[in-house]
PDB file of C-alpha atoms and ligand atoms in Angstrom:
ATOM      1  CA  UNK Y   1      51.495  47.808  86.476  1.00 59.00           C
ATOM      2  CA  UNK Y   2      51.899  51.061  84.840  1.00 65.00           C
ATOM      3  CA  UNK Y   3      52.399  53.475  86.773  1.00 75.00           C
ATOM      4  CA  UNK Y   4      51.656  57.002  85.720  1.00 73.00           C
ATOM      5  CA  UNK Y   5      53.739  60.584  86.904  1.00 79.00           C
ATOM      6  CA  UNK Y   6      52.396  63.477  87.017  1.00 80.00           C
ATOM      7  CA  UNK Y   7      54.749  66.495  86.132  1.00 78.00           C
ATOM      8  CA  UNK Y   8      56.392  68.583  89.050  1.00 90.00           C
ATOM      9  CA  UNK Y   9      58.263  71.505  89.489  1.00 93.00           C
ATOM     10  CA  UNK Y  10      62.403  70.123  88.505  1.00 97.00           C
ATOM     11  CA  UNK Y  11      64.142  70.026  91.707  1.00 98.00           C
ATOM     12  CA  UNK Y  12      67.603  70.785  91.227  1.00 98.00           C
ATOM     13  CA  UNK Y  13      69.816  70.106  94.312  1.00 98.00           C
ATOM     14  CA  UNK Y  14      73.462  71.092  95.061  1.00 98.00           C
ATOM     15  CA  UNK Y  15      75.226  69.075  97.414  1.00 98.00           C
ATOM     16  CA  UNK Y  16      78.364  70.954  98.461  1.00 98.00           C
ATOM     17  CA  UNK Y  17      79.410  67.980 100.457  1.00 98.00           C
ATOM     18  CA  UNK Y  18      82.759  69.114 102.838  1.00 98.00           C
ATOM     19  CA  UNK Y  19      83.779  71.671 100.312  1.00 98.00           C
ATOM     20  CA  UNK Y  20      83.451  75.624 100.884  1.00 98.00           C
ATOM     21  CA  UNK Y  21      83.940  77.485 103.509  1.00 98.00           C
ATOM     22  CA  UNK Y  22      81.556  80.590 104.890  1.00 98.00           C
ATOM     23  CA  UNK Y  23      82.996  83.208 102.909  1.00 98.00           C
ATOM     24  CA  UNK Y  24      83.700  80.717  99.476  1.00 98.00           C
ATOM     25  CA  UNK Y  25      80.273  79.853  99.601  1.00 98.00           C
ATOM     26  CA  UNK Y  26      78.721  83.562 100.234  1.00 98.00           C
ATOM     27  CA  UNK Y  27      80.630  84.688  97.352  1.00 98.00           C
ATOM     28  CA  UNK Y  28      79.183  81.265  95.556  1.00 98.00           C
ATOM     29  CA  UNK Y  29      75.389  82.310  96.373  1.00 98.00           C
ATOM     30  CA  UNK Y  30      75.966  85.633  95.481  1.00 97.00           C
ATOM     31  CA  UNK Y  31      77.123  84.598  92.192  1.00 97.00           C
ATOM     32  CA  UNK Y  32      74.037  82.792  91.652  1.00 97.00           C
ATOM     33  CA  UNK Y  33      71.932  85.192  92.693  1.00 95.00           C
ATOM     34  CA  UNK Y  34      73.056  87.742  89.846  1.00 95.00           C
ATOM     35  CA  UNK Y  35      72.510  84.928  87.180  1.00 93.00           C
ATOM     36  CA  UNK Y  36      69.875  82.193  88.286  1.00 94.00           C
ATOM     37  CA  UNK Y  37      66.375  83.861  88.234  1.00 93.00           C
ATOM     38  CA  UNK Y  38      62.925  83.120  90.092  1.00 93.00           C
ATOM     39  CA  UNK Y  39      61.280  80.295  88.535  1.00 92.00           C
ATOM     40  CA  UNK Y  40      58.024  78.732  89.114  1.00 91.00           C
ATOM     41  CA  UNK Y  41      58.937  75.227  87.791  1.00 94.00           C
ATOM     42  CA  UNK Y  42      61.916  74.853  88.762  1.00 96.00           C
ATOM     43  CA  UNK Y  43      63.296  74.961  92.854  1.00 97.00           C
ATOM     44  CA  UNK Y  44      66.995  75.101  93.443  1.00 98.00           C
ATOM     45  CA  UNK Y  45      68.450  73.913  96.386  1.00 98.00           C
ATOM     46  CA  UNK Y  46      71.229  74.556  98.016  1.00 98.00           C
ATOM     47  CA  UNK Y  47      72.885  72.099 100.770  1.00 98.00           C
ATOM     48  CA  UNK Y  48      76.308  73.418 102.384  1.00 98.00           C
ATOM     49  CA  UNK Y  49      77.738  72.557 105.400  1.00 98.00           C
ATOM     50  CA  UNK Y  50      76.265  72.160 108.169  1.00 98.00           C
ATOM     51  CA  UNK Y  51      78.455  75.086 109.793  1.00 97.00           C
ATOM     52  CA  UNK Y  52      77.419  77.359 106.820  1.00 97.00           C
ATOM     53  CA  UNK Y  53      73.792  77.200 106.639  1.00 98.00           C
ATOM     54  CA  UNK Y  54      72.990  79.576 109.253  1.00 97.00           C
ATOM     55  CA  UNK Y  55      74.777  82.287 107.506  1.00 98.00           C
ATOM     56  CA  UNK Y  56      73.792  81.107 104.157  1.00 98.00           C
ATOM     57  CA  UNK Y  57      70.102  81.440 105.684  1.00 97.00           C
ATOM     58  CA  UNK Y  58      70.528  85.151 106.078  1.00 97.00           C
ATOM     59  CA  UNK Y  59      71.644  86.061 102.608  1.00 97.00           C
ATOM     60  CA  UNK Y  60      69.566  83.973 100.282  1.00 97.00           C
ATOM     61  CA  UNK Y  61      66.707  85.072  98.555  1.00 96.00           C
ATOM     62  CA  UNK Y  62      64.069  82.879  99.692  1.00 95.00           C
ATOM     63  CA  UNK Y  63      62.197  83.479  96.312  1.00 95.00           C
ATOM     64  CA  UNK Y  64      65.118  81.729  94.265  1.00 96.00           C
ATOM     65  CA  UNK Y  65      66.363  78.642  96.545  1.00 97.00           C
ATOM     66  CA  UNK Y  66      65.806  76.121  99.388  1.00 98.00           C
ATOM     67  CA  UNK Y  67      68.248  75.392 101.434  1.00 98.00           C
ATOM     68  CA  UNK Y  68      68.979  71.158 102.440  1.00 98.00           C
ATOM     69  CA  UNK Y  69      70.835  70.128 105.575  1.00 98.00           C
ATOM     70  CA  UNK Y  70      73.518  67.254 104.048  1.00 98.00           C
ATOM     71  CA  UNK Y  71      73.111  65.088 107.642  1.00 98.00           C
ATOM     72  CA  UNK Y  72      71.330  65.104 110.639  1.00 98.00           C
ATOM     73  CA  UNK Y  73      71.154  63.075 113.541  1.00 98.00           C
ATOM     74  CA  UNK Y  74      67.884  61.434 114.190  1.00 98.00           C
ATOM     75  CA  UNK Y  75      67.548  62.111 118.521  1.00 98.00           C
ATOM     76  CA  UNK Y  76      66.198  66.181 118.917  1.00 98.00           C
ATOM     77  CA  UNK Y  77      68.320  66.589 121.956  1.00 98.00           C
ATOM     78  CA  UNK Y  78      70.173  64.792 124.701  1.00 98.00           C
ATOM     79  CA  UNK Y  79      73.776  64.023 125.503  1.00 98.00           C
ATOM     80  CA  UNK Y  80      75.370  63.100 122.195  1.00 98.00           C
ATOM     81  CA  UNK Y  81      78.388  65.387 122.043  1.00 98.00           C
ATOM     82  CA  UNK Y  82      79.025  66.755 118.424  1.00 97.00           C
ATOM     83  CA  UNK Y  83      76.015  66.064 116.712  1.00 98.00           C
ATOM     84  CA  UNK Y  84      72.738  68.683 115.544  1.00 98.00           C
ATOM     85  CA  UNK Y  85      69.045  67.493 115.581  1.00 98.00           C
ATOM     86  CA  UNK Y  86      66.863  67.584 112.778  1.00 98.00           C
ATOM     87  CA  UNK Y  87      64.937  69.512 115.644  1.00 98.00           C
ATOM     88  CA  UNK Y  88      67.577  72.534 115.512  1.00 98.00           C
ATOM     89  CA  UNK Y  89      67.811  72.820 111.945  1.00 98.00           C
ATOM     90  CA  UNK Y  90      63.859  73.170 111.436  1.00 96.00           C
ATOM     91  CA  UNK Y  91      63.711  76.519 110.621  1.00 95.00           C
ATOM     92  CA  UNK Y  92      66.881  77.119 108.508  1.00 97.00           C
ATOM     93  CA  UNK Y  93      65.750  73.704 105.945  1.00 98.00           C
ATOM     94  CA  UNK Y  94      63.430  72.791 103.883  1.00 98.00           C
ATOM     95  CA  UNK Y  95      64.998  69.475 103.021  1.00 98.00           C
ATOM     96  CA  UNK Y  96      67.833  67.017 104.823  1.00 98.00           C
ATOM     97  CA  UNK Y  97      69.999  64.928 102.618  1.00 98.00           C
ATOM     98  CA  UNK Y  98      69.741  61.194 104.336  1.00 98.00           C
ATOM     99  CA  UNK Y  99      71.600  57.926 103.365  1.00 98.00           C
ATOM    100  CA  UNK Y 100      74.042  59.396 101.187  1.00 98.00           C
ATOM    101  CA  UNK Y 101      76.264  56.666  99.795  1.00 97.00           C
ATOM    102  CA  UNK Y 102      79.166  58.161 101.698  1.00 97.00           C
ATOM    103  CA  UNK Y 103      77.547  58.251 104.723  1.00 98.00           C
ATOM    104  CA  UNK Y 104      76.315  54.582 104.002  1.00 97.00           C
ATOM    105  CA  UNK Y 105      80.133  54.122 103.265  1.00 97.00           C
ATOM    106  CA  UNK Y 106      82.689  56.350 105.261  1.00 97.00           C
ATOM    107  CA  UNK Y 107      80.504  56.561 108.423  1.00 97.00           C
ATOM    108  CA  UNK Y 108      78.794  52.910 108.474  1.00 98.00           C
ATOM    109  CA  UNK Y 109      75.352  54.627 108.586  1.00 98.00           C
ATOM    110  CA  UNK Y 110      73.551  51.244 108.881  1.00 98.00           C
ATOM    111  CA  UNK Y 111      69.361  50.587 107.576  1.00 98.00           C
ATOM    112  CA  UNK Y 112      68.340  51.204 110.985  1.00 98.00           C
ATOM    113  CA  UNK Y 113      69.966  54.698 111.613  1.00 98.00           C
ATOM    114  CA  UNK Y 114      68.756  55.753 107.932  1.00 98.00           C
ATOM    115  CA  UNK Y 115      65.286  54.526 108.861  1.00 98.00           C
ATOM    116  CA  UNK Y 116      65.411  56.976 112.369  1.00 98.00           C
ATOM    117  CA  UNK Y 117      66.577  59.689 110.256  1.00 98.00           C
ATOM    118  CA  UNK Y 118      63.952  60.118 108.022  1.00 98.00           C
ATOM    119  CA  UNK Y 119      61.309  59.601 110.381  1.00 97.00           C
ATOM    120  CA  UNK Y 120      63.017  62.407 112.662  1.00 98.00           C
ATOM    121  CA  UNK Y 121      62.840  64.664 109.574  1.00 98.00           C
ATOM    122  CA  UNK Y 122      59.937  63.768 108.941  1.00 97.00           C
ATOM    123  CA  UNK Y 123      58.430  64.527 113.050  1.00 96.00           C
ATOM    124  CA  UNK Y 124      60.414  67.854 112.356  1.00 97.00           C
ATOM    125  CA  UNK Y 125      58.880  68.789 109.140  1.00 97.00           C
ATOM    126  CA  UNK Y 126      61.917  68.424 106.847  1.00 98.00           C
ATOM    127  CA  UNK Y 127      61.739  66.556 103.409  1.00 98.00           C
ATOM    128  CA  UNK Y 128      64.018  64.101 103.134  1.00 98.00           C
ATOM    129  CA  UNK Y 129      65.931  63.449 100.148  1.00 98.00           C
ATOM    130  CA  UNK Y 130      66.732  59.619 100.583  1.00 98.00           C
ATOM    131  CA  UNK Y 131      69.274  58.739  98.265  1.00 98.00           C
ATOM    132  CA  UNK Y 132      69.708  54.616  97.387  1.00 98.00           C
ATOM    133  CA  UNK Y 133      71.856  53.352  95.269  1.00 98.00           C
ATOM    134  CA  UNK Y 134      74.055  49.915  94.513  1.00 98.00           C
ATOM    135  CA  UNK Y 135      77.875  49.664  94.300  1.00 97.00           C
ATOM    136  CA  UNK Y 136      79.861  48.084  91.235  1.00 96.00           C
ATOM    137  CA  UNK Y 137      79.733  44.854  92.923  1.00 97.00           C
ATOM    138  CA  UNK Y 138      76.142  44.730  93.707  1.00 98.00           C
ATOM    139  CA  UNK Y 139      75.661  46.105  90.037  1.00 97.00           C
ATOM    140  CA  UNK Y 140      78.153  43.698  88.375  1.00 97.00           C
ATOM    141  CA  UNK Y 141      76.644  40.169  90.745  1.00 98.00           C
ATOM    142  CA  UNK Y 142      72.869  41.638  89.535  1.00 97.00           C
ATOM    143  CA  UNK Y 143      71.703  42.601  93.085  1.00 98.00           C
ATOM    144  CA  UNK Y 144      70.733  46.020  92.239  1.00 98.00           C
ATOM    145  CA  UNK Y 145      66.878  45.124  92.602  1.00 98.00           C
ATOM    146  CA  UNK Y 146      67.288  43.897  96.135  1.00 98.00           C
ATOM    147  CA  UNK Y 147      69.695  46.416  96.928  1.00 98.00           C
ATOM    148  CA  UNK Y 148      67.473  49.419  96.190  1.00 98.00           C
ATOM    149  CA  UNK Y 149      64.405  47.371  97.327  1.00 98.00           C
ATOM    150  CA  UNK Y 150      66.136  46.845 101.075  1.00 98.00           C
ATOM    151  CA  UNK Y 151      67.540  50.605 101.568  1.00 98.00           C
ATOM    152  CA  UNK Y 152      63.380  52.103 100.514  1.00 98.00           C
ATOM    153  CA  UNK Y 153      61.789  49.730 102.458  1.00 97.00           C
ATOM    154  CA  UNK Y 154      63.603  49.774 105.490  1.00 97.00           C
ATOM    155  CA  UNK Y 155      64.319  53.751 105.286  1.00 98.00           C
ATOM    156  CA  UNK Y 156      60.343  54.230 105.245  1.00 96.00           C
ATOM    157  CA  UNK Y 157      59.093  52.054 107.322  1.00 94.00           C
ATOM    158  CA  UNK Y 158      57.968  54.117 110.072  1.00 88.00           C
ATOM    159  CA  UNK Y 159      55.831  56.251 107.842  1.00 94.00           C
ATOM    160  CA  UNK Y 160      52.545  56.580 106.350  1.00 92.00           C
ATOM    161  CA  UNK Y 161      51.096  57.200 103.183  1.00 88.00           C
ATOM    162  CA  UNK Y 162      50.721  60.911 104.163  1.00 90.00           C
ATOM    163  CA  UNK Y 163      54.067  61.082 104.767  1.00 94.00           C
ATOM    164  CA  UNK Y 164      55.379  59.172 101.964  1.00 93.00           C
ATOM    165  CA  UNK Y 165      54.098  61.578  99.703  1.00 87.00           C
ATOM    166  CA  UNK Y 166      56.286  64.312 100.359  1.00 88.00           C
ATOM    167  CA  UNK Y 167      59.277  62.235 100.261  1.00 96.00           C
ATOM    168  CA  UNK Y 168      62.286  62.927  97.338  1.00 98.00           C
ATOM    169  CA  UNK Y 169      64.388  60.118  96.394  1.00 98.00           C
ATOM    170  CA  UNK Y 170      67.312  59.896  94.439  1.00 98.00           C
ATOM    171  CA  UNK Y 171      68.654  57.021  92.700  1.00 98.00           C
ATOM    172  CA  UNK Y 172      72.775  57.174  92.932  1.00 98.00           C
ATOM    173  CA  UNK Y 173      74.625  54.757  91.667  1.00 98.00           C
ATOM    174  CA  UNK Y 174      77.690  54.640  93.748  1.00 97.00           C
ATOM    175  CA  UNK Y 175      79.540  53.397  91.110  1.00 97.00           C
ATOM    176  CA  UNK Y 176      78.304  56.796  89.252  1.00 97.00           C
ATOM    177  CA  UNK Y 177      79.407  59.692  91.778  1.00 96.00           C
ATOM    178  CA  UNK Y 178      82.090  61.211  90.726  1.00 94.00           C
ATOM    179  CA  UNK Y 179      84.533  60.462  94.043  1.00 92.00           C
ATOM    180  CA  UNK Y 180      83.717  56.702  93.251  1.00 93.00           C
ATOM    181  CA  UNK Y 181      84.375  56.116  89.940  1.00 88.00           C
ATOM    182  CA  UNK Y 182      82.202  58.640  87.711  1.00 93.00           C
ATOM    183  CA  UNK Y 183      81.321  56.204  85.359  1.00 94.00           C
ATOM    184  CA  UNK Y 184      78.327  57.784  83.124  1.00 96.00           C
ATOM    185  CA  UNK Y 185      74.878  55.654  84.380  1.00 96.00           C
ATOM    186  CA  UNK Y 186      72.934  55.259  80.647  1.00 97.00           C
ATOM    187  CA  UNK Y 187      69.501  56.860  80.980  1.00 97.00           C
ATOM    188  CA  UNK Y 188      67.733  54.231  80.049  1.00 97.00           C
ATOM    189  CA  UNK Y 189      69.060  52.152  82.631  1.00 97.00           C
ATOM    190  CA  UNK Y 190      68.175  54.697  85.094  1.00 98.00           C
ATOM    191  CA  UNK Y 191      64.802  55.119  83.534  1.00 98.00           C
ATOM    192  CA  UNK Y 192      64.476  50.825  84.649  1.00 97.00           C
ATOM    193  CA  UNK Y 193      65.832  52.203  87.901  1.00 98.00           C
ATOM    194  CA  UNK Y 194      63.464  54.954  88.780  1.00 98.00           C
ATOM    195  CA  UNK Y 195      60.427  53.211  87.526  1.00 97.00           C
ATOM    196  CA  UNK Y 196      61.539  50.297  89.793  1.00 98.00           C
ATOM    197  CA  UNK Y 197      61.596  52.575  92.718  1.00 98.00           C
ATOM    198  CA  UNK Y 198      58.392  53.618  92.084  1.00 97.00           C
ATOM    199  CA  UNK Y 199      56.913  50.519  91.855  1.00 97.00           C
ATOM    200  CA  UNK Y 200      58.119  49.724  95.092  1.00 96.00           C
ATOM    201  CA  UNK Y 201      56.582  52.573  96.584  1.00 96.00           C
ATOM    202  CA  UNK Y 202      53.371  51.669  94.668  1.00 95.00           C
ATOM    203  CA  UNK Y 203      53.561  48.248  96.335  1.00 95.00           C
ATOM    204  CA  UNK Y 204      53.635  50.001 100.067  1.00 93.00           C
ATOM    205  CA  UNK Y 205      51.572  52.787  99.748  1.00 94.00           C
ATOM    206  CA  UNK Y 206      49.544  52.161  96.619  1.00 93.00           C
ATOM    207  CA  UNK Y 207      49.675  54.340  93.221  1.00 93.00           C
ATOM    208  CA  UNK Y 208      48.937  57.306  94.454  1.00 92.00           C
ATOM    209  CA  UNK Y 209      51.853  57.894  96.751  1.00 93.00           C
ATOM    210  CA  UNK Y 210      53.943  56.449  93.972  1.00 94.00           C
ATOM    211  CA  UNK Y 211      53.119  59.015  91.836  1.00 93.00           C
ATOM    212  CA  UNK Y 212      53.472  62.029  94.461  1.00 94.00           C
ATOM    213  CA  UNK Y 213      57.055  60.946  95.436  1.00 95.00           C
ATOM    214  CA  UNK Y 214      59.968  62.784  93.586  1.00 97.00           C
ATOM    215  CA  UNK Y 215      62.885  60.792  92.115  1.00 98.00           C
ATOM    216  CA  UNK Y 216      66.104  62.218  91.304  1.00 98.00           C
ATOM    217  CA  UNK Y 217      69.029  60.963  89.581  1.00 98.00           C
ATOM    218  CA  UNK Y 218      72.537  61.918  91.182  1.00 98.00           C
ATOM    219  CA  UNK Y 219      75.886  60.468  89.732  1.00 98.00           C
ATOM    220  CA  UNK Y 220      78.553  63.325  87.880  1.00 96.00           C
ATOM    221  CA  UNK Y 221      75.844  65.450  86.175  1.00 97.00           C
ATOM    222  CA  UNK Y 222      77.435  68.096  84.619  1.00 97.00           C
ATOM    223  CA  UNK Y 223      75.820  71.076  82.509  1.00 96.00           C
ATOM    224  CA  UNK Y 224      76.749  69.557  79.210  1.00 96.00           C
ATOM    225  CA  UNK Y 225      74.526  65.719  79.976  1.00 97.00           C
ATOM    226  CA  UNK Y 226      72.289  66.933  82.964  1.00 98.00           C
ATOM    227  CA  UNK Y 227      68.818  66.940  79.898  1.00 97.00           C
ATOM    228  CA  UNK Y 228      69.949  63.894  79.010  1.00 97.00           C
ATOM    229  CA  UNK Y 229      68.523  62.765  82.634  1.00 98.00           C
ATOM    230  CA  UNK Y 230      66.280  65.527  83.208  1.00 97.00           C
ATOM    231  CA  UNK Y 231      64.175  64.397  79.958  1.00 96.00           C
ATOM    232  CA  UNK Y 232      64.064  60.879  81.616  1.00 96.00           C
ATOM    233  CA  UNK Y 233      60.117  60.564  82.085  1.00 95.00           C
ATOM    234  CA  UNK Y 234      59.282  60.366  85.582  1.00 95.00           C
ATOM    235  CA  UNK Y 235      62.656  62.122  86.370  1.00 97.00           C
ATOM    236  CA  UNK Y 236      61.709  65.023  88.515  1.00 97.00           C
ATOM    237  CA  UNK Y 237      65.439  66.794  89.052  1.00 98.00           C
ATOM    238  CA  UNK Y 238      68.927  65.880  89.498  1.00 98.00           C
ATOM    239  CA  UNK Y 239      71.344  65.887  92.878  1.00 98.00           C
ATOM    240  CA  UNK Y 240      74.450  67.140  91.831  1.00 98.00           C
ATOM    241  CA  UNK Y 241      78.117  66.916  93.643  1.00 98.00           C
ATOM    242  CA  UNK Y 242      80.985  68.354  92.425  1.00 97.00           C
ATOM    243  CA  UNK Y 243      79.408  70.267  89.383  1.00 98.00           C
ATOM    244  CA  UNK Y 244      77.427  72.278  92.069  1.00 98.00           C
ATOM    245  CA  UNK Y 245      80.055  74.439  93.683  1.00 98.00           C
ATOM    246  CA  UNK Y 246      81.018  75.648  90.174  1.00 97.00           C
ATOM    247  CA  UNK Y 247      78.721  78.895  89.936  1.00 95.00           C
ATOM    248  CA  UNK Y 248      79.146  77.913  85.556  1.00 96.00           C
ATOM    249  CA  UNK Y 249      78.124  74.532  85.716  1.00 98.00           C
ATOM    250  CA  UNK Y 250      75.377  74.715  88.220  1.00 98.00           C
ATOM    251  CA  UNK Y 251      73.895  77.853  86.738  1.00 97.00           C
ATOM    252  CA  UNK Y 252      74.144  75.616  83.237  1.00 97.00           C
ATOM    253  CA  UNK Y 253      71.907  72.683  84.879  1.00 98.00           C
ATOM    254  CA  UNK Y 254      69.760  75.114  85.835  1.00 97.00           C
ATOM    255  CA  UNK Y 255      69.288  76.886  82.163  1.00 97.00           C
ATOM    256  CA  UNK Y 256      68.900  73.065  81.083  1.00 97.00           C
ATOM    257  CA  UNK Y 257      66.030  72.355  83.372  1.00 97.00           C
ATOM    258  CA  UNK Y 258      64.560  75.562  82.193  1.00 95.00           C
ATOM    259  CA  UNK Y 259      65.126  74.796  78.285  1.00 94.00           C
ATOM    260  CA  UNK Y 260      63.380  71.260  78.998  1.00 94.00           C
ATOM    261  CA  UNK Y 261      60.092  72.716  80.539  1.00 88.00           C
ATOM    262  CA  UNK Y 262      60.269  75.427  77.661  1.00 81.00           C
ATOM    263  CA  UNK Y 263      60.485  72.634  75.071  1.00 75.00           C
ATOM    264  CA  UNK Y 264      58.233  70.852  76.501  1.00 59.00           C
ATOM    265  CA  UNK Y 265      55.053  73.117  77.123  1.00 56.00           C
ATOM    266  CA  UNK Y 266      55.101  73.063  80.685  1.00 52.00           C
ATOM    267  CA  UNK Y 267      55.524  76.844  81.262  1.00 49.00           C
TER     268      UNK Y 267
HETATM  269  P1  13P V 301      78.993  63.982  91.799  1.00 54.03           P
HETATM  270  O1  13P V 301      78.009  64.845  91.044  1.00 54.03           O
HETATM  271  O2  13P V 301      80.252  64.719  92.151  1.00 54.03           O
HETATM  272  O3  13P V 301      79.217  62.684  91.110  1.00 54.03           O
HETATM  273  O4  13P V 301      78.315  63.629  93.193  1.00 54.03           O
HETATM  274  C1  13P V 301      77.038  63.112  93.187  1.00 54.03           C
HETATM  275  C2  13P V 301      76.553  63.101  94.570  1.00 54.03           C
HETATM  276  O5  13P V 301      77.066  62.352  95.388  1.00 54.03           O
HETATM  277  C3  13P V 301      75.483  64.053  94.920  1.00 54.03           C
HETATM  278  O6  13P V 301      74.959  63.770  96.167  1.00 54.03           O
END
């Protein structure tokens, strides 16, 4: 079954993970306010700490990026000492990173708590990026198929086909980030990868939705190979770690989304 994409604006996410502080990252944003322009085709996102969104809120230029929550916990309020509610964070985000391999890893985020996290993103109108991916092991024993097949269809179980369709996902192989190995995923294999996802959401919530869902590929994109992924079709952006608190690189993956939609007529 063929399933066919539709172009969408590039999404282009930086995940600062638990680097920067307030001031390192306001000087970072204003940085890339001076060099990355407004573009219609392209939407650059921005997720920092959780401590430095709210300020980051108040100095960005609404016109020129998004800004993503990294982690969220899934209950809007109660007694659970240390944590913020996708409820709280409503009006500073426009997306919440969810089931991040090292929250999978480091924190033992488990299917279940993945699955409550999107839906409470999704009750609080916050696009989840939902990021799946296999380890080496997985990779090297050939469970990558039920792997990726188990974290989608458990982490969207509690939605509909409505919902579904605003949903990003992005394919990390954990064995690709950089803090786990950084070995360079070949885009064809991802290409097998993302289609596969897609399919699977095709199989839950029929073509349609399949086609309306984003897919991102995350794993040490850099400015020099991000078009090798970006020009991946049915690629619709990249999540990137490291690369994305260098104001160079980022700003490069940027100007290589840009090229790509210039070469390619969609402008
Ligand atoms: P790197 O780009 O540093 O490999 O990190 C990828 C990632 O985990 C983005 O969420």
């Amino acid at each position: 079954m063929a399933i066919t994409t539709t172009p969408k604006r590039t999404l282009i996410v930086g995940n600062w993970k638990l680097h920067l502080n307030t001031s390192q990252a306001s000087l970072l944003l204003h940085r890339l306010h001076e060099r990355i322009k407004i573009y219609r085709d392209i939407e650059v996102v921005l997720a920092p700490s959780m401590l430095v969104l709210q300020p980051l809120s108040v100095q960005i230029d609404r016109r020129k990026f998004r800004l993503a929550a990294q982690n969220a916990f899934h209950k809007d309020t109660g007694a659970y000492t240390g944590e913020v509610s996708f409820a709280m964070l409503q009006d500073l985000v426009h997306y919440a990173i969810i089931g991040h391999s090292e929250r999978r890893i480091y924190f033992n985020e488990s299917l279940e708590m993945i699955r409550e996290k999107v839906a409470s993103a999704v009750r609080n109108g916050i696009t989840p990026i939902l990021c799946v991916g296999e380890t080496k092991e997985e990779n090297r024993a050939g469970e990558t198929k039920q792997v990726l097949h188990d974290q989608i269809t458990s982490a969207l179980a509690n939605l509909t086909a409505t919902d579904i369709k605003k949903i990003v996902i992005a394919y990390e192989p954990v064995w690709a980030i950089s803090t786990f190995g950084g070995e360079l995923a070949k885009p064809d294999e991802v290409k097998k990868r993302m289609d596969f996802i897609r399919h699977q959401i095709a199989d839950l919530y029929g073509k349609r939705a399949a086609d309306r869902v984003r897919v991102l590929y995350g794993g040490s994109i850099d400015h020099d190979i991000a078009s090798g992924y970006l020009s991946i079709e049915g690629c619709d952006g990249v999540l990137v770690g490291g690369a994305s608190t260098n104001y160079q690189k980022f700003s490069g993956i940027v100007d290589a989304a840009y090229r790509l939609r210039y070469r390619d007529g969609v402008e």
